[in-house]
Structures are given as C-alpha cells and as structure tokens.
Amino acid sequence: MSFTELRRAFRGPEASIDDQIESYSTARVPSSQRWPIPAISLVLLGNATAMFFFSFGAQQLFAVGWPLMLLPISYFFIGALVIGALTMRMASREGLSQGLLSRGLGFGARGAAVTSFIYAINFVFYFLFEGTIVSHAIAYSLGIDITSIAGIAIFAVVGLVTIALVWRGMHAMSVLQSWGFPIFVVLLIWAIVAMADQPGAGAFEWGPVGVGGGAGLAAAMSLANGQMIFQGLMATDYGRFAAQKIRYRGTATIMLLELIPMFAVIGLGAYFGAGLIGQFGTEKAQDPGFVFVHLMGIAGVVFVVITQIRINVMNLYGGSITLAAGFDVVAHFRPGRPWWMFGVWVFGVVFYATNVINHLSTFLAITGVLTNTWVLVILADYFICRRLLKLGRSHDIEFAEDKVRAWNPCGLISLASAVAVGAAGILGLYPIEFASFVAMIVGPILHVVLTVATKGRFYLPKQDGVIEAEVAR
C-alpha cells in the first residue's frame, strides 16, 4: 500500500464546508460521504482514551478489588462489542443517527424527540465530567479553589476552545485525533514511569474499599451496565458514516479498535488508584485531574488538557447531533448543528459547581435505566419486529416528519413502563444496582408484545384520518 493510499484510509471523503459543519444531523448520510473503517476508528480513539475511564477503572477496583473487577469489566467489554456492532450496522445501513432512527423505530417523530433529549443528557454529563477533570488539573496547578469564580471561568474558557475545534464536525475531529493520540501515548508512558517513583510505590492496595463482596459486585456491575450500551450507542454517531454494505465483521472491528485501548486505560486507572489511595484517599485517587498533576507537574496539566479536549469534542459533537434532531421536530427550529454545542456548554457551565465525580454511580444508574432501555427498544424493533416478524419495512426506514406517526405508543409505553420499574429501584423499593438491568429487560419485551398486538400499524402515519393498511413495502 502506497503512502497516498494509507493516508486516504485514515481520512474521510472530500465534503463542502457546509456539509462538514452540519454533519447530516437531520438527514441521511449519502453514499458518497461514507468513511473507511480506519478513519472512523481514528476518530473514536478520542473516546477510548477519555480521562473518564481512568476514574472508572479506579472505581471498579475500589468497589470489588482485584481480580473480581474483571467480571464487570468483561461484561462491559462483551456487551459494548455486541451492542456497538448491532447499532452501528443498523445506522450505517440507514445512514441515520439514533435520533432520526428512533422516529421510525417505535417512537414516532415527536416521541423520538423525547429520546433525543434523554441521549443529550448523557453528553451534557460527560462534557461536564471531562471538563471538571481538566478544570481540576489547571486549578490544582495554580492553587485555585475548584468551585470559585476563577475555577468556573477555567471550565468555561476551555469549553469554548473545544467548541471552536469541533465546529467542522467529523473532519475536524479526524485532524485533532491524528496528532492528539501520539501525544497522549507519550505522556501516558511518562505518568506510568513517574508512578514507579512514588513513595511506597510497592505497597499497592488492590482490595475493595468499603463493603466489597456481593454488594460491591452489584455496584460494580451497575457501573458497567451504565456504560456498556452508551459506548455502543456513541459509536453509532460515527458508524453511520461507515459504508452502507459494511458487514458485522466490519462494525465489530471498529468496536474492537475502540474498546482495546479503552480497557487499557481502565486497567491503568485501577493501577494509579491502587498506588495512590493509601496516600490521598479514594476521592483524589480516582480523580485524574489530581492524579496526573501530582505525578507529572505541569506536564500532567498538559496531558489532562489535551486528553480532555480530544474527548469533549466528541461530547459536544454528539450532543449537537441529538439536540438538532430533537428540536427539528419539536420546534422546527434549525439554527445549525454547531449552535447546539453552545447549549451543551451552557448546561455544563451552570452545573460545574457540582463535583460530578462523586455522583458517578447514581448518574450511571439513572442513565442506565433511560438510555439502555431506549437503545434496546430500538434494536428489538429493528431486528425482531421488522426483520424477524416482518411487521414493517426492514430497510430505508422512514424518518421524515410526514412519513411517520407523531407518537408511536408502542415504544413510548414500553419506555415509560421500563423507566417506572427502574425508578422504583432508584428510589429504594429494591436495590438500585439492579434498576438498569430490570428496566432494560422489561422495555424491549413489552415493545415487541405491543407491536405484535397492534400489527405494526403505528409505523405509518394516518392519512385522511385512516390508518394506512399496508405496513411493509
């Protein structure tokens, strides 16, 4: 393979500035704008090496210790691989984001706006989470109170810089990840070497902190479940740019190229946490904004800033895609995809004063109920109701507002019922650790039952007050 061919494999096709900026947020990705697998995987490296996963690895270790943490980690890996391969294959075949797919797959045009806002909550939180890490790193290095006006200003300014870097969507992220990943690797090696020089570096604490045992394992599994489907879902935002005829082997390859470095980072997060917990306690040992500044000084600040920008461009991009699709139907408001990034940024600035790292487990339980149920309802609709039971068309899924129902009760009732069951766990009627698991089982099963019972008639819009008789074409 020549250098030119190799370079082409890691770059997307030529596109107009307008198409780069809008990134087909409210339309199908045309066949001429599909990206090769290496190019998509390069962009996804920003997510795979997020600072969040250092914290996640430490929390898994603190919950159950080593080697029991391998159980929830393996569940996360296998589940994300399967869900990602399925959702990406569906999105690439249709060329649609999850928000647009939801319109035809069980929720209707306005019903899908509800799911878009659920999805957007994830991106607001992760933008806030990653921004908090980098703000902590800068604040620690300058001796600034992280909750002060100056600390909030640091968060806001870094967020604005990130918006500028992702204004041109996938093409901008491709460039950013190309030069950002090698820098990440070099600085990570520096941190690993620095860890070996820490006082008492040989006295790593690999056991659980707190209850451990069965209760700790349940908490660790809940943490993993809250991430498992979201990672496969997030990959779909980029997988819709994959070739329309890509096979499951191809989508699984994209997921593996994301998950392997991701789980290396999770393992290193546990390593750093085990080495620093005895000296600094759990809160700081699981906060990358402190860990890398402590280990590397000013180089740690650079490391955190570069890594945070590489992931937060993805959070801003994903949030803008889903908000654009949601408001397109709800308010017919189309200011342009990039402007929705300011919406994510504003919410992040408003909620920055909350130390989100300490609320990670609760958030993942809630998002596990909402997001996991929604995604599994979509998959059940596509693969069971449509492709297996032939209740609706299995290709060229309709998404235009005049081609689908405004509200599809099958998906909405299923989602609401599953969320109610999950909420009961979050409110303490049964252990919160099981909430997301129960909800993600109830939702898709109920959706299939309702769609079969109604014979798929809610897929198509009413015409002159009469339900279209022909469902599949």
XYZ file of C-alpha atoms in Angstrom:
473
model
C 0.000 0.000 0.000
C 1.422 3.373 -1.021
C 1.644 6.332 1.354
C -1.172 8.055 -0.536
C -3.453 5.031 -0.167
C -2.550 4.695 3.511
C -3.311 8.359 4.109
C -6.634 8.048 2.309
C -7.622 5.137 4.558
C -7.380 7.420 7.605
C -9.247 10.359 6.098
C -12.872 10.983 5.236
C -14.044 11.915 1.725
C -13.940 15.488 0.470
C -17.011 17.458 1.506
C -18.225 21.041 1.333
C -17.726 23.240 4.386
C -21.492 23.335 4.918
C -21.743 19.537 4.895
C -18.796 19.262 7.271
C -20.392 21.708 9.681
C -23.939 20.327 9.575
C -22.705 16.693 9.518
C -26.077 15.385 8.263
C -27.635 15.949 11.686
C -31.168 15.956 10.245
C -30.659 13.913 7.053
C -29.276 10.615 5.749
C -25.563 10.377 5.145
C -25.244 9.972 1.344
C -23.263 7.055 -0.079
C -20.595 9.453 -1.385
C -19.799 10.606 2.158
C -19.031 7.244 3.752
C -15.723 6.873 5.614
C -13.273 3.899 5.658
C -13.035 1.833 8.837
C -9.554 3.111 9.890
C -10.727 6.739 9.581
C -13.767 6.105 11.795
C -11.640 4.203 14.315
C -9.151 7.069 14.463
C -11.911 9.488 15.462
C -13.219 7.056 18.090
C -9.793 6.921 19.750
C -10.704 10.224 21.391
C -13.469 8.464 23.279
C -11.401 5.352 24.003
C -8.731 7.357 25.819
C -11.037 9.668 27.790
C -9.988 10.662 31.314
C -13.328 9.276 32.485
C -12.035 5.730 32.038
C -9.104 6.279 34.397
C -11.671 7.241 37.038
C -13.939 4.354 36.027
C -11.119 1.834 36.453
C -10.296 3.148 39.919
C -13.946 2.995 40.961
C -14.239 -0.587 39.778
C -11.176 -1.526 41.819
C -12.442 0.276 44.922
C -15.831 -1.478 44.609
C -14.685 -5.116 44.382
C -10.895 -5.267 44.307
C -8.624 -7.339 42.077
C -9.215 -9.741 40.348
C -13.005 -9.669 40.891
C -13.201 -6.386 38.978
C -12.514 -8.422 35.827
C -16.094 -9.742 35.988
C -17.896 -6.381 35.476
C -15.137 -5.233 33.118
C -15.622 -8.336 30.941
C -19.384 -7.794 30.937
C -18.786 -4.201 29.811
C -16.381 -5.271 27.055
C -18.519 -8.063 25.578
C -21.768 -6.125 25.903
C -20.375 -2.957 24.302
C -18.869 -5.017 21.470
C -22.183 -6.724 20.675
C -24.404 -3.662 21.103
C -21.987 -1.463 19.170
C -21.710 -3.894 16.267
C -25.510 -4.168 16.035
C -26.350 -0.476 16.361
C -23.536 0.568 14.031
C -24.641 -1.915 11.377
C -28.178 -0.566 11.628
C -27.041 3.068 11.480
C -24.619 2.521 8.594
C -27.245 0.686 6.557
C -29.695 3.557 7.042
C -27.194 6.436 7.207
C -29.116 7.886 10.149
C -28.276 8.982 13.671
C -30.027 7.294 16.578
C -32.300 10.288 16.991
C -33.550 10.003 13.409
C -33.740 6.203 13.563
C -35.943 6.416 16.646
C -38.630 8.218 14.652
C -39.319 5.168 12.534
C -38.239 2.509 15.011
C -41.010 2.544 17.568
C -41.295 6.109 18.834
C -42.658 8.390 16.116
C -41.364 11.834 15.158
C -42.247 13.673 18.366
C -41.746 10.614 20.513
C -38.190 10.385 19.197
C -37.588 13.947 20.383
C -38.099 12.635 23.928
C -35.411 10.003 23.391
C -33.129 12.634 21.813
C -33.292 14.664 24.998
C -32.535 11.529 27.040
C -29.474 10.977 24.858
C -28.457 14.623 25.149
C -28.432 14.348 28.954
C -25.606 11.823 28.616
C -23.490 14.191 26.560
C -24.113 17.115 28.905
C -22.987 14.974 31.826
C -19.871 13.648 30.130
C -18.951 17.103 28.832
C -19.324 18.307 32.415
C -17.394 15.332 33.793
C -14.430 15.678 31.429
C -14.436 19.456 31.768
C -14.377 19.092 35.538
C -11.282 16.905 35.325
C -9.346 19.422 33.242
C -10.539 22.331 35.365
C -9.359 20.474 38.478
C -5.958 19.879 36.877
C -5.463 23.552 35.999
C -6.887 24.744 39.325
C -4.681 22.369 41.356
C -1.570 23.528 39.492
C -2.406 27.214 40.069
C -3.656 26.835 43.632
C -7.202 27.938 42.690
C -10.331 26.760 44.520
C -12.096 24.485 42.038
C -15.558 25.847 42.983
C -14.547 29.513 42.898
C -15.426 32.023 40.170
C -11.931 31.503 38.766
C -12.483 27.727 38.707
C -15.766 28.140 36.841
C -14.061 30.539 34.406
C -11.404 27.908 33.644
C -14.131 25.391 32.815
C -15.981 27.878 30.609
C -12.948 29.052 28.641
C -11.649 25.547 27.941
C -15.155 24.597 26.806
C -15.284 27.486 24.334
C -11.913 26.490 22.893
C -13.239 22.953 22.455
C -16.294 24.229 20.579
C -14.034 26.046 18.126
C -12.029 22.881 17.491
C -15.082 20.779 16.553
C -17.008 23.346 14.528
C -16.389 21.341 11.333
C -17.585 18.044 12.780
C -16.057 14.692 11.816
C -13.381 16.260 9.608
C -12.146 18.465 12.440
C -12.109 15.555 14.889
C -10.149 13.417 12.457
C -7.365 16.018 12.329
C -7.443 16.517 16.098
C -7.189 12.801 16.886
C -4.394 12.320 14.318
C -1.947 14.498 16.213
C -3.516 14.108 19.663
C -3.183 10.344 20.087
C 0.637 10.112 19.750
C 0.978 12.908 22.318
C -1.402 11.041 24.611
C 0.694 7.856 24.391
C 3.981 9.654 25.154
C 2.569 11.489 28.168
C 0.844 8.340 29.463
C 4.181 6.484 29.428
C 5.644 9.417 31.363
C 2.899 9.046 34.007
C 3.471 5.283 34.328
C 7.204 5.838 34.846
C 6.509 8.601 37.378
C 4.211 6.277 39.290
C 7.106 3.903 39.924
C 8.951 6.703 41.772
C 6.108 7.410 44.190
C 6.714 6.891 47.930
C 5.605 3.401 48.853
C 5.040 2.501 45.195
C 5.413 -1.172 46.079
C 2.562 -1.058 48.608
C -0.333 -1.014 46.164
C -3.757 -1.633 47.677
C -5.661 -3.969 45.359
C -8.512 -4.879 47.698
C -12.000 -3.309 47.771
C -12.738 -0.159 49.726
C -15.881 -0.306 51.826
C -18.431 -3.119 51.695
C -16.947 -5.231 48.895
C -18.352 -8.736 48.453
C -21.735 -9.234 46.816
C -22.880 -5.655 47.445
C -19.694 -4.263 45.939
C -20.019 -6.555 42.917
C -23.609 -5.417 42.361
C -22.448 -1.779 42.450
C -19.601 -2.520 40.037
C -21.946 -4.314 37.627
C -24.339 -1.363 37.747
C -21.471 0.985 36.886
C -20.502 -1.258 33.977
C -24.093 -1.561 32.776
C -24.496 2.200 32.738
C -21.549 2.452 30.359
C -21.925 -0.688 28.262
C -24.758 0.360 25.973
C -23.817 4.042 25.924
C -20.423 3.231 24.423
C -22.005 1.177 21.647
C -24.574 3.920 21.155
C -21.974 6.674 20.977
C -20.019 4.759 18.356
C -23.130 4.793 16.177
C -22.917 8.567 15.767
C -19.756 7.869 13.785
C -20.706 4.437 12.476
C -23.483 5.987 10.355
C -20.633 7.222 8.161
C -19.456 3.643 7.543
C -20.080 2.019 4.165
C -23.714 1.071 3.667
C -22.817 -2.538 2.892
C -20.436 -2.973 5.812
C -20.840 -6.375 7.462
C -20.995 -7.213 11.165
C -17.344 -8.196 10.957
C -16.561 -4.617 9.945
C -18.643 -2.967 12.670
C -17.223 -5.365 15.270
C -13.731 -4.409 14.081
C -14.484 -0.727 14.623
C -15.716 -1.507 18.129
C -12.643 -3.601 18.946
C -10.323 -0.837 17.763
C -12.109 1.450 20.213
C -12.542 -0.962 23.123
C -8.997 -2.384 23.306
C -7.315 0.964 24.105
C -10.302 1.903 26.275
C -9.804 -1.121 28.500
C -6.073 -0.496 28.666
C -6.935 2.933 30.098
C -9.430 1.372 32.547
C -6.711 -1.003 33.764
C -4.260 1.850 34.222
C -6.898 3.782 36.156
C -7.073 0.883 38.599
C -3.254 0.829 38.746
C -2.980 4.513 39.597
C -5.836 4.261 42.086
C -4.256 1.288 43.864
C -0.969 3.146 44.196
C -2.338 6.459 45.428
C -5.334 5.565 47.594
C -3.224 4.935 50.693
C -1.599 8.351 50.403
C -4.531 10.508 49.264
C -7.813 8.618 49.810
C -10.439 7.499 47.318
C -11.656 10.906 46.099
C -8.278 12.124 44.852
C -7.007 8.667 43.834
C -9.877 8.369 41.327
C -9.681 11.984 40.078
C -7.394 12.142 37.014
C -7.340 15.925 37.369
C -5.382 15.401 40.578
C -3.539 12.164 39.763
C -1.643 13.350 36.691
C -0.791 16.784 38.082
C 0.569 15.057 41.181
C 2.619 12.597 39.131
C 3.869 14.906 36.347
C 3.510 18.501 37.464
C 2.888 20.935 34.615
C 3.246 18.111 32.076
C 0.284 16.467 33.825
C -1.766 19.602 33.219
C -0.852 19.441 29.515
C -1.736 15.739 29.457
C -5.157 16.316 31.003
C -5.950 19.328 28.799
C -5.057 17.540 25.552
C -6.929 14.380 26.542
C -9.962 16.316 27.739
C -10.200 18.289 24.522
C -9.946 15.085 22.460
C -12.956 13.566 24.231
C -15.001 16.704 24.786
C -15.067 17.479 21.084
C -16.931 14.172 20.809
C -19.322 15.046 23.635
C -20.094 18.394 22.035
C -20.489 16.802 18.614
C -22.771 14.015 19.856
C -24.846 16.425 21.924
C -25.294 18.779 18.986
C -26.370 15.948 16.658
C -29.059 14.680 19.012
C -30.344 18.131 20.004
C -30.553 19.172 16.351
C -32.677 16.105 15.566
C -34.921 16.670 18.602
C -35.645 20.370 18.114
C -36.053 19.861 14.385
C -39.372 18.156 15.168
C -40.423 19.753 18.441
C -39.996 23.391 17.394
C -38.983 23.231 13.726
C -36.009 25.237 14.941
C -32.873 24.819 12.826
C -30.162 27.281 13.774
C -27.495 24.852 12.517
C -25.854 21.913 14.279
C -22.831 23.792 15.728
C -25.022 26.189 17.692
C -26.428 23.328 19.716
C -22.912 22.801 21.086
C -23.389 26.062 22.959
C -26.446 24.514 24.590
C -24.329 21.649 25.927
C -21.689 24.174 27.016
C -24.202 26.392 28.872
C -25.595 23.451 30.861
C -22.044 22.376 31.649
C -21.097 25.799 32.996
C -24.311 26.068 35.053
C -23.778 22.691 36.740
C -19.978 22.827 37.023
C -20.053 23.796 40.704
C -21.296 20.255 41.486
C -18.458 17.795 41.992
C -19.747 15.265 39.439
C -17.085 12.649 40.143
C -18.727 11.953 43.500
C -22.107 11.388 41.802
C -20.910 8.981 39.114
C -22.608 5.843 40.445
C -26.023 7.497 40.812
C -25.818 9.051 37.364
C -24.854 5.781 35.709
C -27.774 4.020 37.420
C -30.208 6.644 36.092
C -28.755 6.788 32.592
C -28.609 3.000 32.570
C -32.379 2.917 33.059
C -33.121 5.600 30.449
C -30.508 5.018 27.763
C -30.223 1.248 27.946
C -33.985 0.805 27.691
C -34.285 3.181 24.739
C -31.481 1.527 22.759
C -32.732 -1.992 23.379
C -36.255 -0.979 22.321
C -34.805 0.315 19.032
C -32.831 -2.885 18.489
C -35.864 -5.034 19.309
C -37.949 -3.026 16.854
C -35.399 -3.281 14.047
C -34.203 -6.855 14.422
C -37.296 -8.577 15.858
C -40.411 -6.609 14.880
C -39.215 -5.647 11.421
C -36.628 -8.136 10.213
C -37.797 -11.288 12.006
C -41.563 -10.801 12.296
C -41.913 -8.675 9.116
C -44.239 -6.176 10.801
C -42.656 -3.251 8.969
C -40.117 -2.418 6.294
C -36.597 -3.555 7.163
C -34.706 -1.057 5.008
C -34.939 2.627 4.113
C -36.529 3.318 7.484
C -38.749 6.385 7.281
C -37.795 9.359 9.424
C -39.301 12.431 7.741
C -41.995 14.033 9.879
C -44.723 13.454 7.274
C -43.775 9.805 6.792
C -44.114 8.553 10.377
C -46.559 8.936 13.246
C -46.018 11.886 15.555
C -46.308 9.476 18.502
C -45.884 5.712 18.390
C -47.444 4.406 21.627
C -45.656 1.047 21.409
C -42.202 2.445 22.045
C -43.341 5.222 24.364
C -45.428 2.967 26.611
C -42.607 0.422 26.737
C -40.030 3.082 27.623
C -42.275 4.716 30.239
C -43.122 1.364 31.846
C -39.487 0.273 31.998
C -38.405 3.632 33.403
C -41.115 3.415 36.075
C -39.861 -0.031 37.094
C -36.271 1.207 37.103
C -37.214 4.342 39.058
C -38.648 2.148 41.782
C -35.175 0.721 42.282
C -33.509 4.136 42.224
C -35.995 5.309 44.860
C -35.076 2.371 47.077
C -38.000 -0.057 46.631
C -35.417 -2.631 45.605
C -31.598 -2.370 45.317
C -30.606 0.483 42.985
C -27.849 -1.681 41.484
C -30.487 -3.812 39.750
C -32.568 -0.930 38.375
C -30.950 -0.636 34.951
C -30.942 -4.420 34.432
C -34.656 -4.777 35.209
C -35.600 -1.797 33.006
C -33.589 -2.970 30.008
C -35.363 -6.356 30.121
C -38.886 -5.012 30.593
C -38.700 -2.334 27.878
C -37.847 -4.332 24.733
C -40.049 -7.308 25.680
C -43.061 -5.057 26.212
C -42.339 -3.225 22.950
C -42.356 -6.433 20.923
C -45.604 -7.537 22.589
C -47.325 -4.199 21.863
C -46.073 -4.017 18.273
C -47.249 -7.567 17.567
C -50.601 -6.853 19.210
C -51.106 -3.743 17.034
C -49.694 -5.493 13.931
C -47.238 -2.667 13.339
C -49.908 -0.169 12.306
C -48.287 2.666 14.245
C -45.260 2.650 11.966
C -47.080 4.651 9.291
C -48.908 7.967 9.642
C -52.647 8.427 9.471
C -53.850 9.506 6.049
C -57.092 11.489 5.974
C -57.930 10.020 9.381
C -57.483 6.429 8.189
C -54.569 4.229 9.170
C -52.538 3.097 6.188
C -53.344 -0.565 5.641
C -50.066 -1.585 4.076
C -47.281 -1.707 6.626
C -44.334 -3.282 4.808
C -43.210 -2.292 1.344
